Amino acid sequence: MYGLLPTSFITTYGLQLGSTLQAVVLTMALANRIYQERESRTRSREAELAALSAQRRAEQRVMDQAMRDPLTQLPNRACFELNASQKLHLRPGRRWAVCVARLDNLAAVTKTLGHHNSDRLLEVVSLRLHQIARDLPGIEPIGANDEDCLAVLEPSTFAYLMDAGTASANPRQMARSMEQLREPIDYLGMQVPLDCCIGVALFPDHGKDLNTLVRQAYVAQETPIAREKGQAYYDPARDPYSPERLTLVTELRRAIDENQLALWFQPKRCLKRNEIVGVEALIRWPDRQPAVFADQIIAVAEQSGLIRPLTRWVMEQALGARKVLLEAGLDLAVSINISPNNLRERDFPLFVQRLMTSHHQHRGRLILEVTETSMMQDPTNSMRTLRSLDHAGIPLAIDDFGSGYSSLSYIKQLPACEVKIDRSLITDLLSHTDDRIIVKTTIDMCHSLGYQVVAEGVEDEETTELLREMGCDMIQGYVLARPQPLADLIRQLRPEAQAFRS
Ligand code: C2E
Ligand code: MG
Ligand code: MG
């Protein structure tokens, strides 16, 4: 414009070029900015996603931990309940077995070796149990993966779920697993036995929801059968915690008060003299529907404290029955069964002594039967009570001998006059050589200790003959008569007393 610079393309279009360049630079800067913003947004989104998945993983870990036992890492109770109940509801057409296995000796191990060792042992044991459970026929996974088939309910209590049909179709495999359970565990050079009791409740037979089935399996594993054989099925009739059982207690209390119970009698024959020498009184509840058997009545009475009035009622009735027998010309001894709980009552010997004083004509003719196993529950107290009964001149008999594991040194101290060999040893006497050897040895041993021997549950003449040859003193069983009301028994024993009315 002032002629200072020569005119050229640049001086002519400099302004436009500058503006264009500025626009290009600005556009590029804007594009870069947009790009960077987008980049940073993507990065922050990625970081957000990474944080989210880390949170998910942490949550999953917590969830997993919440479903596992911290010590053994096996599925825990919550996991078992969740998965097992899903299985029951998803496949209700199947028959399921809910099993609870409890280790009885862990408390003893803790006391011997301390908590630390018992925790380590529990880890080893749970590994062994898991291996055994995994090979069971019909076992179902109950955890996050297919390997999880054993759950921990409590520190020494485990649970598993089986298809009952498959399990019962493979008895050999089941028996093999039970054998494996009996093998002791090698721990710190010691052979620790597992002492495992298993309780089984069946779906839908025993219950329709998992909670009920687990409770029932718990009850089953506590029973003497589980302790004896290693495994027991739930039996509603023997469930001390069922609502029906509570009703039964109330009904039994009323039955004792209102004289609704009855005593039936089964004769006992002396093999040498070939005559009936006594009867055993057995409890019955005639009008109860559905029927309740003698051992169930006694179990309920023992659990509820009703055994005290019940035994007293039985004794009084038995004395009354003996009076009736005498009047019918039958001078027979009457045996009654007493429970181990009676032996623990401090005033029991006194009660019996007073009763015998007021019924002195029956002195020495009322025999008290106590089972071998019941005495072993509390040997010291049982011995004290039995001794004071013996001093009072009350004859005692050891019932169900051979069904338990009592020590010979204990048995030989008992002030008994009679030993009754358990039915389980007599039933197969003809076919089982082992039983014959045991019975013959028992008879000889009892004779040398000064006891009379009675064989229980004799059902046929051949067994009677065999027992006679073995030197058995007396027999009792269906071969003579089934337990029956007194009037019927008297009619049977004295056909000439047809006119007799009880
Ligand atoms: P227990 O004292 O050993 O009585 C014998 C049981 O075997 C009776 O069963 C009797 O009916 C049964 N029995 C007798 N002979 C035969 C036979 O040849 N074959 C078979 N298969 N069975 C036979 P029950 O009456 O059911 O009594 C069962 C148990 O209940 C008794 O066993 C006894 O331990 C207990 N019990 C019965 N009554 C009383 C009672 O008044 N008080 C107490 N504490 N216990 C009782
Ligand atoms: Mg008896
Ligand atoms: Mg018996």
PDB file of C-alpha atoms in Angstrom, residues 1-8 10-11:
ATOM      1  CA  MET A   1       0.000   0.000   0.000  1.00  0.00           C
ATOM      2  CA  TYR A   2       2.942   2.400   0.775  1.00  0.00           C
ATOM      3  CA  GLY A   3       5.265   0.900  -1.896  1.00  0.00           C
ATOM      4  CA  LEU A   4       7.784  -0.421   0.635  1.00  0.00           C
ATOM      5  CA  LEU A   5       7.502  -4.012  -0.547  1.00  0.00           C
ATOM      6  CA  PRO A   6       7.358  -5.235  -4.142  1.00  0.00           C
ATOM      7  CA  THR A   7       3.900  -6.419  -5.056  1.00  0.00           C
ATOM      8  CA  SER A   8       3.638 -10.234  -5.203  1.00  0.00           C
ATOM      9  CA  ILE A  10       1.808 -13.128  -1.083  1.00  0.00           C
ATOM     10  CA  THR A  11       1.464  -9.379  -0.502  1.00  0.00           C
TER      11      THR A  11
END
